[in-house]
N, CA, C and O atoms as a DFTB+ gen file, in Angstrom:
784 C
 N C O
     1  1       2.503      -1.912       6.152
     2  2       1.469      -0.967       6.535
     3  2       0.330      -1.768       7.134
     4  3      -0.024      -2.835       6.632
     5  1      -0.243      -1.248       8.211
     6  2      -1.403      -1.856       8.847
     7  2      -2.602      -0.962       8.604
     8  3      -2.518       0.256       8.762
     9  1      -3.711      -1.559       8.223
    10  2      -4.942      -0.788       8.117
    11  2      -5.973      -1.440       9.010
    12  3      -5.889      -2.632       9.308
    13  1      -6.940      -0.658       9.434
    14  2      -7.950      -1.194      10.331
    15  2      -9.270      -0.479      10.144
    16  3      -9.307       0.676       9.721
    17  1     -10.350      -1.166      10.461
    18  2     -11.685      -0.597      10.304
    19  2     -12.155       0.145      11.538
    20  3     -12.661       1.262      11.429
    21  1     -12.002      -0.444      12.694
    22  2     -12.559       0.127      13.924
    23  2     -11.435       0.547      14.854
    24  3     -10.492      -0.209      15.087
    25  1     -11.542       1.746      15.378
    26  2     -10.553       2.215      16.342
    27  2     -11.253       2.731      17.585
    28  3     -12.115       3.606      17.502
    29  1     -10.885       2.192      18.731
    30  2     -11.398       2.725      19.988
    31  2     -10.653       4.010      20.302
    32  3      -9.689       4.350      19.616
    33  1     -11.083       4.721      21.322
    34  2     -10.389       5.937      21.726
    35  2      -8.937       5.663      22.069
    36  3      -8.059       6.462      21.742
    37  1      -8.677       4.540      22.726
    38  2      -7.306       4.186      23.084
    39  2      -6.484       3.958      21.827
    40  3      -5.342       4.409      21.738
    41  1      -7.057       3.264      20.861
    42  2      -6.325       2.982      19.625
    43  2      -6.075       4.255      18.838
    44  3      -4.997       4.430      18.271
    45  1      -7.067       5.153      18.797
    46  2      -6.852       6.431      18.107
    47  2      -5.703       7.181      18.764
    48  3      -4.888       7.805      18.085
    49  1      -5.645       7.112      20.101
    50  2      -4.548       7.753      20.818
    51  2      -3.212       7.111      20.479
    52  3      -2.195       7.797      20.377
    53  1      -3.216       5.801      20.306
    54  2      -1.979       5.112      19.948
    55  2      -1.503       5.534      18.570
    56  3      -0.304       5.702      18.347
    57  1      -2.430       5.705      17.654
    58  2      -2.054       6.149      16.313
    59  2      -1.516       7.572      16.380
    60  3      -0.522       7.882      15.725
    61  1      -2.162       8.456      17.171
    62  2      -1.646       9.820      17.338
    63  2      -0.261       9.783      17.984
    64  3       0.638      10.525      17.587
    65  1      -0.100       8.921      18.972
    66  2       1.189       8.827      19.661
    67  2       2.292       8.379      18.718
    68  3       3.459       8.715      18.920
    69  1       1.931       7.620      17.689
    70  2       2.944       7.127      16.762
    71  2       3.632       8.262      16.028
    72  3       4.712       8.069      15.471
    73  1       3.026       9.444      16.015
    74  2       3.643      10.592      15.360
    75  2       4.771      11.178      16.204
    76  3       5.602      11.914      15.672
    77  1       4.829      10.879      17.491
    78  2       5.801      11.533      18.363
    79  2       7.187      10.906      18.320
    80  3       8.179      11.632      18.382
    81  1       7.290       9.601      18.218
    82  2       8.625       9.004      18.205
    83  2       8.575       7.597      17.647
    84  3       7.510       6.986      17.557
    85  1       9.747       7.088      17.272
    86  2       9.821       5.718      16.761
    87  2       9.364       4.720      17.823
    88  3       8.748       3.703      17.504
    89  1       9.669       5.017      19.086
    90  2       9.256       4.110      20.156
    91  2       7.748       3.934      20.147
    92  3       7.238       2.815      20.210
    93  1       7.038       5.060      20.067
    94  2       5.584       4.982      20.052
    95  2       5.093       4.299      18.786
    96  3       4.114       3.553      18.821
    97  1       5.766       4.547      17.667
    98  2       5.321       3.954      16.405
    99  2       5.380       2.438      16.485
   100  3       4.462       1.759      16.026
   101  1       6.450       1.899      17.064
   102  2       6.546       0.449      17.150
   103  2       5.577      -0.102      18.189
   104  3       5.183      -1.266      18.112
   105  1       5.192       0.719      19.155
   106  2       4.275       0.271      20.201
   107  2       2.812       0.483      19.831
   108  3       1.928      -0.050      20.501
   109  1       2.541       1.246      18.782
   110  2       1.161       1.603      18.452
   111  2       0.261       0.399      18.210
   112  3      -0.835       0.353      18.770
   113  1       0.672      -0.589      17.396
   114  2      -0.218      -1.739      17.211
   115  2      -0.490      -2.477      18.513
   116  3      -1.605      -2.944      18.742
   117  1       0.533      -2.585      19.376
   118  2       0.348      -3.246      20.669
   119  2      -0.628      -2.467      21.538
   120  3      -1.511      -3.053      22.165
   121  1      -0.471      -1.139      21.577
   122  2      -1.378      -0.302      22.371
   123  2      -2.794      -0.374      21.821
   124  3      -3.760      -0.408      22.582
   125  1      -2.916      -0.396      20.505
   126  2      -4.246      -0.497      19.905
   127  2      -4.887      -1.824      20.275
   128  3      -6.082      -1.882      20.563
   129  1      -4.087      -2.902      20.268
   130  2      -4.615      -4.205      20.649
   131  2      -5.043      -4.192      22.110
   132  3      -6.081      -4.753      22.462
   133  1      -4.239      -3.550      22.964
   134  2      -4.599      -3.452      24.384
   135  2      -5.890      -2.661      24.539
   136  3      -6.744      -3.018      25.350
   137  1      -6.038      -1.591      23.769
   138  2      -7.266      -0.801      23.805
   139  2      -8.458      -1.618      23.362
   140  3      -9.551      -1.494      23.913
   141  1      -8.240      -2.451      22.366
   142  2      -9.309      -3.313      21.868
   143  2      -9.753      -4.274      22.967
   144  3     -10.950      -4.468      23.182
   145  1      -8.789      -4.873      23.662
   146  2      -9.129      -5.830      24.712
   147  2      -9.824      -5.141      25.877
   148  3     -10.759      -5.688      26.461
   149  1      -9.362      -3.923      26.217
   150  2      -9.922      -3.214      27.361
   151  2     -11.322      -2.683      27.125
   152  3     -12.091      -2.523      28.072
   153  1     -11.663      -2.408      25.874
   154  2     -12.969      -1.816      25.578
   155  2     -13.899      -2.766      24.849
   156  3     -15.049      -2.426      24.573
   157  1     -13.409      -3.945      24.538
   158  2     -14.186      -4.926      23.771
   159  2     -14.636      -4.391      22.415
   160  3     -15.679      -4.792      21.899
   161  1     -13.848      -3.486      21.843
   162  2     -14.127      -2.988      20.496
   163  2     -13.329      -3.852      19.530
   164  3     -12.107      -3.945      19.646
   165  1     -14.003      -4.481      18.584
   166  2     -13.267      -5.361      17.663
   167  2     -12.416      -4.558      16.678
   168  3     -12.916      -3.670      15.986
   169  1     -11.140      -4.881      16.628
   170  2     -10.244      -4.293      15.636
   171  2      -9.785      -5.421      14.729
   172  3      -9.226      -6.416      15.187
   173  1     -10.025      -5.255      13.466
   174  2      -9.596      -6.251      12.490
   175  2      -8.379      -5.698      11.759
   176  3      -8.520      -4.877      10.852
   177  1      -7.179      -6.145      12.148
   178  2      -5.960      -5.675      11.506
   179  2      -5.796      -6.358      10.164
   180  3      -6.072      -7.549      10.018
   181  1      -5.353      -5.604       9.205
   182  2      -5.061      -6.156       7.883
   183  2      -3.668      -5.669       7.489
   184  3      -3.465      -4.478       7.252
   185  1      -2.728      -6.577       7.421
   186  2      -1.365      -6.198       7.058
   187  2      -1.197      -6.325       5.552
   188  3      -1.512      -7.360       4.964
   189  1      -0.699      -5.262       4.937
   190  2      -0.492      -5.277       3.486
   191  2       0.919      -4.797       3.172
   192  3       1.493      -3.987       3.900
   193  1       1.456      -5.304       2.090
   194  2       2.798      -4.917       1.667
   195  2       2.740      -3.653       0.824
   196  3       1.884      -3.514      -0.050
   197  1       3.652      -2.744       1.092
   198  2       3.774      -1.552       0.251
   199  2       5.072      -1.608      -0.554
   200  3       5.535      -0.595      -1.079
   201  1       5.646      -2.799      -0.640
   202  2       6.832      -2.972      -1.473
   203  2       6.455      -2.631      -2.907
   204  3       5.508      -3.204      -3.445
   205  1       7.179      -1.706      -3.538
   206  2       6.804      -1.265      -4.888
   207  2       6.779      -2.412      -5.894
   208  3       7.569      -3.352      -5.811
   209  1       5.863      -2.311      -6.834
   210  2       5.770      -3.274      -7.932
   211  2       5.926      -2.519      -9.242
   212  3       5.696      -1.312      -9.310
   213  1       6.318      -3.241     -10.273
   214  2       6.472      -2.641     -11.593
   215  2       5.141      -2.719     -12.328
   216  3       4.581      -3.801     -12.506
   217  1       4.642      -1.566     -12.753
   218  2       3.354      -1.518     -13.445
   219  2       3.468      -0.484     -14.565
   220  3       3.683       0.699     -14.300
   221  1       3.327      -0.919     -15.793
   222  2       3.437       0.002     -16.921
   223  2       4.807       0.641     -17.028
   224  3       4.932       1.775     -17.491
   225  1       5.844      -0.084     -16.599
   226  2       7.202       0.438     -16.684
   227  2       7.595       1.349     -15.542
   228  3       8.700       1.892     -15.544
   229  1       6.712       1.534     -14.555
   230  2       7.011       2.409     -13.419
   231  2       6.814       1.642     -12.120
   232  3       6.036       0.690     -12.057
   233  1       7.535       2.073     -11.080
   234  2       7.331       1.464      -9.770
   235  2       6.166       2.166      -9.085
   236  3       6.106       3.395      -9.032
   237  1       5.251       1.375      -8.568
   238  2       4.061       1.919      -7.909
   239  2       3.777       1.132      -6.635
   240  3       4.307       0.040      -6.431
   241  1       2.941       1.700      -5.794
   242  2       2.466       1.000      -4.601
   243  2       1.435      -0.025      -5.063
   244  3       0.583       0.299      -5.890
   245  1       1.492      -1.245      -4.553
   246  2       0.552      -2.277      -5.001
   247  2      -0.909      -1.863      -4.802
   248  3      -1.254      -1.214      -3.815
   249  1      -1.753      -2.248      -5.754
   250  2      -3.186      -1.950      -5.667
   251  2      -3.801      -2.511      -4.393
   252  3      -4.728      -1.920      -3.840
   253  1      -3.287      -3.663      -3.915
   254  2      -3.853      -4.253      -2.691
   255  2      -3.699      -3.301      -1.507
   256  3      -4.591      -3.210      -0.664
   257  1      -2.564      -2.590      -1.441
   258  2      -2.348      -1.635      -0.343
   259  2      -3.276      -0.432      -0.488
   260  3      -3.890       0.001       0.487
   261  1      -3.379       0.109      -1.704
   262  2      -4.255       1.261      -1.953
   263  2      -5.700       0.891      -1.629
   264  3      -6.401       1.645      -0.954
   265  1      -6.139      -0.260      -2.106
   266  2      -7.522      -0.692      -1.873
   267  2      -7.793      -0.953      -0.397
   268  3      -8.898      -0.699       0.080
   269  1      -6.799      -1.455       0.331
   270  2      -6.970      -1.707       1.759
   271  2      -7.206      -0.405       2.519
   272  3      -8.079      -0.339       3.384
   273  1      -6.429       0.631       2.196
   274  2      -6.614       1.925       2.863
   275  2      -7.975       2.510       2.506
   276  3      -8.671       3.037       3.373
   277  1      -8.359       2.420       1.229
   278  2      -9.673       2.936       0.816
   279  2     -10.799       2.210       1.552
   280  3     -11.765       2.829       1.998
   281  1     -10.665       0.911       1.668
   282  2     -11.713       0.101       2.294
   283  2     -11.793       0.349       3.802
   284  3     -12.889       0.448       4.354
   285  1     -10.647       0.449       4.466
   286  2     -10.619       0.541       5.925
   287  2     -10.591       1.970       6.463
   288  3     -10.951       2.201       7.617
   289  1     -10.176       2.907       5.660
   290  2     -10.119       4.352       5.962
   291  2      -9.091       4.759       7.021
   292  3      -8.977       5.946       7.329
   293  1      -8.353       3.822       7.577
   294  2      -7.317       4.138       8.553
   295  2      -6.086       3.306       8.216
   296  3      -6.205       2.130       7.872
   297  1      -4.899       3.913       8.314
   298  2      -3.667       3.169       8.040
   299  2      -2.567       3.622       8.981
   300  3      -2.480       4.800       9.330
   301  1      -1.744       2.699       9.382
   302  2      -0.549       2.981      10.161
   303  2       0.618       2.645       9.245
   304  3       0.864       1.475       8.953
   305  1       1.342       3.673       8.789
   306  2       2.369       3.506       7.765
   307  2       3.737       3.824       8.334
   308  3       3.911       4.814       9.045
   309  1       4.691       2.992       8.022
   310  2       6.084       3.266       8.357
   311  2       6.752       3.993       7.204
   312  3       6.077       4.402       6.260
   313  1       8.077       4.160       7.265
   314  2       8.793       4.852       6.188
   315  2       8.692       4.099       4.864
   316  3       8.685       2.868       4.831
   317  1       8.614       4.857       3.785
   318  2       8.607       4.291       2.433
   319  2       9.841       4.786       1.699
   320  3      10.135       5.982       1.713
   321  1      10.557       3.889       1.066
   322  2      11.733       4.280       0.284
   323  2      11.406       4.145      -1.197
   324  3      10.915       3.108      -1.645
   325  1      11.684       5.201      -1.947
   326  2      11.481       5.174      -3.387
   327  2      12.769       4.690      -4.040
   328  3      13.852       5.158      -3.687
   329  1      12.669       3.754      -4.994
   330  2      13.881       3.304      -5.687
   331  2      14.614       4.487      -6.321
   332  3      13.986       5.429      -6.802
   333  1      15.934       4.430      -6.316
   334  2      16.745       5.509      -6.879
   335  2      16.902       5.291      -8.375
   336  3      17.101       4.164      -8.829
   337  1      16.813       6.359      -9.129
   338  2      17.005       6.283     -10.576
   339  2      15.904       7.019     -11.300
   340  3      14.922       7.452     -10.696
   341  1      16.077       7.157     -12.599
   342  2      15.101       7.880     -13.413
   343  2      13.791       7.107     -13.510
   344  3      13.772       5.876     -13.490
   345  1      12.700       7.855     -13.616
   346  2      11.400       7.243     -13.866
   347  2      10.654       6.768     -12.638
   348  3       9.557       6.224     -12.759
   349  1      11.220       6.959     -11.459
   350  2      10.545       6.519     -10.238
   351  2       9.881       7.717      -9.571
   352  3      10.526       8.731      -9.305
   353  1       8.596       7.588      -9.306
   354  2       7.856       8.638      -8.609
   355  2       7.898       8.323      -7.120
   356  3       7.784       7.161      -6.730
   357  1       8.059       9.338      -6.292
   358  2       8.085       9.153      -4.845
   359  2       6.842       8.394      -4.387
   360  3       5.716       8.775      -4.704
   361  1       7.064       7.311      -3.635
   362  2       5.933       6.522      -3.142
   363  2       5.143       7.306      -2.101
   364  3       3.920       7.179      -2.029
   365  1       5.827       8.116      -1.294
   366  2       5.113       8.958      -0.331
   367  2       4.240       9.975      -1.055
   368  3       3.099      10.209      -0.659
   369  1       4.774      10.579      -2.116
   370  2       3.995      11.541      -2.898
   371  2       2.805      10.853      -3.561
   372  3       1.724      11.433      -3.662
   373  1       3.009       9.617      -4.011
   374  2       1.907       8.849      -4.601
   375  2       0.787       8.658      -3.589
   376  3      -0.385       8.836      -3.922
   377  1       1.136       8.296      -2.354
   378  2       0.116       8.138      -1.306
   379  2      -0.587       9.461      -1.023
   380  3      -1.808       9.503      -0.873
   381  1       0.188      10.539      -0.952
   382  2      -0.406      11.854      -0.676
   383  2      -1.413      12.230      -1.750
   384  3      -2.503      12.713      -1.444
   385  1      -1.051      12.012      -2.998
   386  2      -1.952      12.375      -4.098
   387  2      -3.153      11.440      -4.167
   388  3      -4.279      11.883      -4.395
   389  1      -2.916      10.159      -3.972
   390  2      -4.006       9.179      -4.043
   391  2      -5.082       9.474      -3.010
   392  3      -6.273       9.370      -3.306
   393  1      -4.672       9.839      -1.802
   394  2      -5.629      10.040      -0.714
   395  2      -5.824      11.511      -0.339
   396  3      -6.410      11.819       0.699
   397  1      -5.333      12.413      -1.183
   398  2      -5.516      13.853      -0.975
   399  2      -5.004      14.289       0.408
   400  3      -5.671      15.038       1.122
   401  1      -3.824      13.814       0.763
   402  2      -3.219      14.128       2.067
   403  2      -2.412      15.412       1.943
   404  3      -1.181      15.385       1.970
   405  1      -3.106      16.528       1.809
   406  2      -2.459      17.802       1.511
   407  2      -1.852      18.484       2.730
   408  3      -0.978      19.337       2.578
   409  1      -2.290      18.133       3.926
   410  2      -1.787      18.798       5.137
   411  2      -0.935      17.829       5.950
   412  3      -1.417      16.792       6.404
   413  1       0.318      18.174       6.125
   414  2       1.211      17.407       6.975
   415  2       1.121      18.027       8.367
   416  3       1.559      19.160       8.570
   417  1       0.563      17.301       9.316
   418  2       0.327      17.813      10.669
   419  2       1.342      17.172      11.616
   420  3       1.349      15.956      11.804
   421  1       2.199      18.010      12.209
   422  2       3.259      17.523      13.088
   423  2       3.154      18.143      14.474
   424  3       3.646      19.251      14.683
   425  1       2.524      17.455      15.431
   426  2       2.499      17.967      16.802
   427  2       3.904      17.892      17.409
   428  3       4.642      16.938      17.167
   429  1       4.252      18.876      18.175
   430  2       5.549      18.912      18.863
   431  2       5.259      19.291      20.314
   432  3       5.016      20.457      20.623
   433  1       5.289      18.299      21.194
   434  2       4.875      18.495      22.580
   435  2       5.955      17.953      23.509
   436  3       6.493      16.868      23.289
   437  1       6.263      18.719      24.545
   438  2       7.216      18.247      25.554
   439  2       6.659      16.997      26.224
   440  3       5.460      16.897      26.486
   441  1       7.545      16.051      26.496
   442  2       7.153      14.821      27.182
   443  2       7.766      14.861      28.578
   444  3       8.981      14.989      28.729
   445  1       6.918      14.751      29.591
   446  2       7.397      14.805      30.970
   447  2       8.416      13.694      31.212
   448  3       8.261      12.566      30.745
   449  1       9.465      14.054      31.960
   450  2      10.492      13.073      32.286
   451  2      11.705      13.135      31.371
   452  3      12.741      12.553      31.691
   453  1      11.602      13.830      30.238
   454  2      12.731      13.987      29.324
   455  2      13.296      15.388      29.491
   456  3      12.574      16.376      29.355
   457  1      14.585      15.472      29.786
   458  2      15.222      16.782      29.963
   459  2      15.569      17.350      28.593
   460  3      16.287      16.728      27.810
   461  1      15.051      18.531      28.322
   462  2      15.307      19.229      27.065
   463  2      15.525      20.711      27.367
   464  3      15.194      21.164      28.463
   465  1      16.070      21.471      26.428
   466  2      16.266      22.906      26.673
   467  2      14.960      23.646      26.969
   468  3      14.967      24.654      27.676
   469  1      13.859      23.162      26.443
   470  2      12.558      23.799      26.665
   471  2      11.614      22.751      27.235
   472  3      11.522      21.643      26.708
   473  1      10.911      23.099      28.314
   474  2      10.070      22.092      28.962
   475  2       8.577      22.317      28.786
   476  3       7.775      21.570      29.346
   477  1       8.190      23.320      28.027
   478  2       6.753      23.560      27.870
   479  2       6.380      23.752      26.397
   480  3       5.582      24.626      26.058
   481  1       6.959      22.939      25.541
   482  2       6.673      23.034      24.106
   483  2       5.313      22.408      23.824
   484  3       5.031      21.289      24.251
   485  1       4.493      23.131      23.114
   486  2       3.197      22.610      22.682
   487  2       2.810      23.364      21.414
   488  3       2.041      24.323      21.456
   489  1       3.347      22.922      20.309
   490  2       3.089      23.587      19.035
   491  2       2.745      22.534      17.988
   492  3       3.066      21.357      18.148
   493  1       2.106      22.960      16.941
   494  2       1.758      22.061      15.843
   495  2       2.216      22.714      14.551
   496  3       1.855      23.856      14.265
   497  1       3.007      21.995      13.772
   498  2       3.444      22.476      12.469
   499  2       2.535      21.869      11.410
   500  3       2.330      20.655      11.378
   501  1       1.997      22.711      10.552
   502  2       1.144      22.236       9.459
   503  2       1.777      22.709       8.163
   504  3       1.949      23.909       7.950
   505  1       2.120      21.773       7.305
   506  2       2.821      22.086       6.067
   507  2       2.041      21.543       4.876
   508  3       1.460      20.459       4.946
   509  1       2.030      22.290       3.798
   510  2       1.411      21.804       2.558
   511  2       2.248      20.629       2.076
   512  3       3.477      20.704       2.053
   513  1       1.597      19.564       1.698
   514  2       2.243      18.271       1.525
   515  2       2.359      17.797       0.081
   516  3       2.953      16.747      -0.166
   517  1       1.808      18.538      -0.880
   518  2       1.770      18.017      -2.252
   519  2       2.429      18.937      -3.268
   520  3       2.666      18.529      -4.406
   521  1       2.730      20.173      -2.876
   522  2       3.316      21.112      -3.827
   523  2       4.691      21.564      -3.344
   524  3       5.291      20.925      -2.480
   525  1       5.186      22.661      -3.902
   526  2       6.520      23.134      -3.547
   527  2       7.553      22.093      -3.925
   528  3       7.557      21.592      -5.050
   529  1       8.427      21.769      -2.991
   530  2       9.457      20.758      -3.244
   531  2       8.856      19.378      -3.469
   532  3       9.531      18.481      -3.977
   533  1       7.603      19.203      -3.098
   534  2       6.953      17.896      -3.221
   535  2       6.169      17.749      -4.521
   536  3       5.424      16.783      -4.680
   537  1       6.321      18.678      -5.445
   538  2       5.606      18.601      -6.719
   539  2       6.072      17.421      -7.558
   540  3       5.292      16.847      -8.318
   541  1       7.330      17.063      -7.422
   542  2       7.857      15.938      -8.191
   543  2       8.061      16.268      -9.661
   544  3       8.055      15.370     -10.503
   545  1       8.240      17.547      -9.979
   546  2       8.439      17.958     -11.368
   547  2       9.909      18.323     -11.538
   548  3      10.352      19.373     -11.072
   549  1      10.654      17.464     -12.198
   550  2      12.064      17.746     -12.431
   551  2      12.527      17.054     -13.700
   552  3      11.946      16.059     -14.133
   553  1      13.566      17.590     -14.275
   554  2      14.132      16.994     -15.486
   555  2      15.594      17.414     -15.621
   556  3      16.046      18.377     -15.001
   557  1      16.314      16.665     -16.447
   558  2      17.710      16.987     -16.703
   559  2      17.769      17.876     -17.934
   560  3      17.429      17.436     -19.033
   561  1      18.197      19.122     -17.763
   562  2      18.242      20.099     -18.853
   563  2      19.302      19.683     -19.864
   564  3      19.012      19.515     -21.048
   565  1      20.510      19.521     -19.394
   566  2      21.622      18.967     -20.167
   567  2      22.372      18.042     -19.223
   568  3      22.119      18.045     -18.018
   569  1      23.270      17.269     -19.750
   570  2      24.014      16.332     -18.927
   571  2      24.659      17.056     -17.741
   572  3      25.460      17.972     -17.927
   573  1      24.308      16.641     -16.538
   574  2      24.883      17.224     -15.331
   575  2      24.143      18.420     -14.768
   576  3      24.556      18.975     -13.750
   577  1      23.044      18.835     -15.415
   578  2      22.257      19.974     -14.926
   579  2      20.803      19.536     -14.780
   580  3      20.150      19.174     -15.759
   581  1      20.308      19.575     -13.544
   582  2      18.931      19.163     -13.267
   583  2      18.128      20.379     -12.837
   584  3      18.612      21.221     -12.080
   585  1      16.906      20.461     -13.323
   586  2      16.006      21.548     -12.934
   587  2      14.818      20.940     -12.197
   588  3      14.178      20.008     -12.683
   589  1      14.536      21.480     -11.024
   590  2      13.400      21.034     -10.223
   591  2      12.453      22.213     -10.071
   592  3      12.862      23.295      -9.651
   593  1      11.197      22.006     -10.408
   594  2      10.218      23.086     -10.371
   595  2       9.476      23.048      -9.043
   596  3       8.934      22.018      -8.644
   597  1       9.463      24.187      -8.370
   598  2       8.765      24.322      -7.092
   599  2       7.391      24.914      -7.394
   600  3       7.205      26.130      -7.344
   601  1       6.453      24.062      -7.699
   602  2       5.114      24.475      -8.091
   603  2       4.286      24.824      -6.858
   604  3       4.140      24.007      -5.950
   605  1       3.746      26.042      -6.831
   606  2       2.877      26.469      -5.735
   607  2       1.664      27.150      -6.348
   608  3       1.802      28.092      -7.129
   609  1       0.474      26.671      -5.993
   610  2      -0.750      27.269      -6.523
   611  2      -1.511      27.982      -5.416
   612  3      -1.370      27.673      -4.233
   613  1      -2.318      28.940      -5.835
   614  2      -3.185      29.660      -4.895
   615  2      -4.126      28.667      -4.212
   616  3      -4.330      28.723      -3.000
   617  1      -4.692      27.763      -5.001
   618  2      -5.677      26.812      -4.471
   619  2      -5.092      25.973      -3.331
   620  3      -5.710      25.847      -2.274
   621  1      -3.911      25.404      -3.542
   622  2      -3.308      24.556      -2.509
   623  2      -2.866      25.379      -1.303
   624  3      -2.984      24.927      -0.164
   625  1      -2.355      26.589      -1.550
   626  2      -1.929      27.453      -0.443
   627  2      -3.121      27.853       0.417
   628  3      -3.045      27.830       1.645
   629  1      -4.219      28.219      -0.233
   630  2      -5.415      28.608       0.513
   631  2      -6.005      27.412       1.255
   632  3      -6.469      27.543       2.387
   633  1      -5.984      26.242       0.607
   634  2      -6.541      25.039       1.228
   635  2      -5.804      24.699       2.522
   636  3      -6.442      24.401       3.532
   637  1      -4.474      24.738       2.507
   638  2      -3.730      24.391       3.719
   639  2      -3.849      25.503       4.764
   640  3      -3.831      25.222       5.963
   641  1      -3.970      26.761       4.328
   642  2      -4.175      27.866       5.280
   643  2      -5.526      27.705       5.975
   644  3      -5.625      27.852       7.193
   645  1      -6.561      27.404       5.199
   646  2      -7.889      27.180       5.796
   647  2      -7.849      26.007       6.776
   648  3      -8.442      26.062       7.853
   649  1      -7.140      24.945       6.383
   650  2      -7.027      23.792       7.269
   651  2      -6.344      24.193       8.578
   652  3      -6.778      23.781       9.654
   653  1      -5.280      24.994       8.491
   654  2      -4.549      25.413       9.695
   655  2      -5.455      26.203      10.634
   656  3      -5.424      26.001      11.848
   657  1      -6.264      27.103      10.069
   658  2      -7.181      27.876      10.916
   659  2      -8.273      26.983      11.501
   660  3      -8.637      27.131      12.668
   661  1      -8.791      26.066      10.705
   662  2      -9.802      25.126      11.202
   663  2      -9.209      24.282      12.338
   664  3      -9.843      24.084      13.375
   665  1      -7.999      23.797      12.128
   666  2      -7.333      22.993      13.150
   667  2      -7.148      23.806      14.432
   668  3      -7.429      23.320      15.528
   669  1      -6.676      25.040      14.289
   670  2      -6.453      25.897      15.466
   671  2      -7.749      26.098      16.246
   672  3      -7.764      25.989      17.472
   673  1      -8.835      26.393      15.532
   674  2     -10.130      26.586      16.213
   675  2     -10.580      25.304      16.900
   676  3     -11.027      25.338      18.047
   677  1     -10.467      24.174      16.207
   678  2     -10.959      22.910      16.767
   679  2     -10.143      22.456      17.976
   680  3     -10.636      21.689      18.803
   681  1      -8.893      22.926      18.084
   682  2      -8.025      22.541      19.196
   683  2      -7.860      23.662      20.229
   684  3      -6.978      23.603      21.086
   685  1      -8.721      24.684      20.136
   686  2      -8.669      25.831      21.058
   687  2      -7.295      26.502      21.095
   688  3      -6.799      26.865      22.162
   689  1      -6.700      26.657      19.941
   690  2      -5.424      27.367      19.826
   691  2      -5.710      28.782      19.356
   692  3      -6.556      28.992      18.485
   693  1      -5.016      29.745      19.923
   694  2      -5.361      31.150      19.685
   695  2      -4.603      31.805      18.537
   696  3      -4.892      32.950      18.190
   697  1      -3.645      31.110      17.943
   698  2      -2.827      31.786      16.940
   699  2      -2.381      30.827      15.842
   700  3      -2.117      29.651      16.093
   701  1      -2.301      31.353      14.615
   702  2      -1.703      30.653      13.481
   703  2      -0.595      31.554      12.956
   704  3      -0.830      32.730      12.675
   705  1       0.594      31.018      12.825
   706  2       1.747      31.774      12.332
   707  2       2.179      31.193      10.997
   708  3       2.381      29.984      10.886
   709  1       2.323      32.037       9.982
   710  2       2.783      31.582       8.668
   711  2       4.300      31.707       8.595
   712  3       4.867      32.741       8.947
   713  1       4.942      30.651       8.137
   714  2       6.390      30.653       7.948
   715  2       6.647      30.538       6.455
   716  3       6.088      29.665       5.792
   717  1       7.483      31.410       5.926
   718  2       7.727      31.432       4.481
   719  2       9.159      31.870       4.212
   720  3       9.889      32.235       5.133
   721  1       9.556      31.833       2.947
   722  2      10.886      32.275       2.534
   723  2      10.775      33.401       1.516
   724  3      11.579      33.476       0.587
   725  1       9.793      34.270       1.681
   726  2       9.587      35.359       0.721
   727  2      10.728      36.368       0.728
   728  3      10.838      37.178      -0.192
   729  1      11.584      36.332       1.756
   730  2      12.746      37.227       1.752
   731  2      13.764      36.820       0.686
   732  3      14.559      37.648       0.240
   733  1      13.744      35.569       0.283
   734  2      14.644      35.059      -0.746
   735  2      13.874      34.776      -2.033
   736  3      14.336      35.094      -3.128
   737  1      12.705      34.179      -1.889
   738  2      11.879      33.810      -3.042
   739  2      10.718      34.792      -3.122
   740  3       9.629      34.520      -2.616
   741  1      10.956      35.928      -3.755
   742  2      10.030      37.058      -3.725
   743  2       8.658      36.735      -4.296
   744  3       7.652      37.246      -3.806
   745  1       8.601      35.911      -5.305
   746  2       7.324      35.604      -5.948
   747  2       6.444      34.748      -5.040
   748  3       5.230      34.692      -5.236
   749  1       7.030      34.088      -4.061
   750  2       6.283      33.160      -3.213
   751  2       5.410      33.840      -2.171
   752  3       4.948      33.191      -1.232
   753  1       5.180      35.127      -2.320
   754  2       4.300      35.814      -1.374
   755  2       2.864      35.321      -1.494
   756  3       2.017      35.711      -0.691
   757  1       2.569      34.472      -2.480
   758  2       1.220      33.902      -2.627
   759  2       0.798      33.220      -1.327
   760  3      -0.363      33.308      -0.928
   761  1       1.732      32.545      -0.668
   762  2       1.410      31.863       0.589
   763  2       0.962      32.862       1.644
   764  3       0.002      32.616       2.374
   765  1       1.662      33.996       1.724
   766  2       1.290      35.023       2.704
   767  2      -0.045      35.653       2.357
   768  3      -0.867      35.893       3.241
   769  1      -0.272      35.925       1.067
   770  2      -1.517      36.581       0.657
   771  2      -2.731      35.710       0.970
   772  3      -3.817      36.235       1.217
   773  1      -2.565      34.391       0.963
   774  2      -3.683      33.499       1.283
   775  2      -4.149      33.676       2.717
   776  3      -5.311      33.415       3.027
   777  1      -3.260      34.115       3.590
   778  2      -3.611      34.282       4.999
   779  2      -4.332      35.592       5.273
   780  3      -4.984      35.740       6.306
   781  1      -4.218      36.546       4.349
   782  2      -4.862      37.857       4.550
   783  2      -6.369      37.790       4.384
   784  3      -7.051      38.805       4.521
């Protein structure tokens, strides 16, 4: 993971571009460095390991990585793999909870020059990032039977709905569409009610 203190407009664009494809993700530090050289804005890169460590009998993200993100306020993170087996908490979920990353924002935009079935895609998916399937609450009821709890609260549903509307307004988007599975999971209408 790379963290940094200062980002020029070019570097911020490189970080945003890293969300679009692996190609951009691998090029983002290079583009940020180019932006730094072109604008004379000093970027101090700090590379930290997010390889899990054993702490109190559990695998966790090293404190040096957590402290680096807190100190620098910006991070460029690649994929994190959680060790398989009992007692391991998802490292991605740990990061989300540590830094209150409740909204997963996924821009989906057509890129000129690439032939696709649709050539004018410009949508943004915003998903609640800490609850539902990401609650991390599961246990083995009896041997061979696992129960996973899909925890959804009014507070988190309303928070991500408010964020989606704020995002839409700030980006001059005219519509927010809620996607849900209330046709199958009848009790989950809480997500829809938050939008009313």
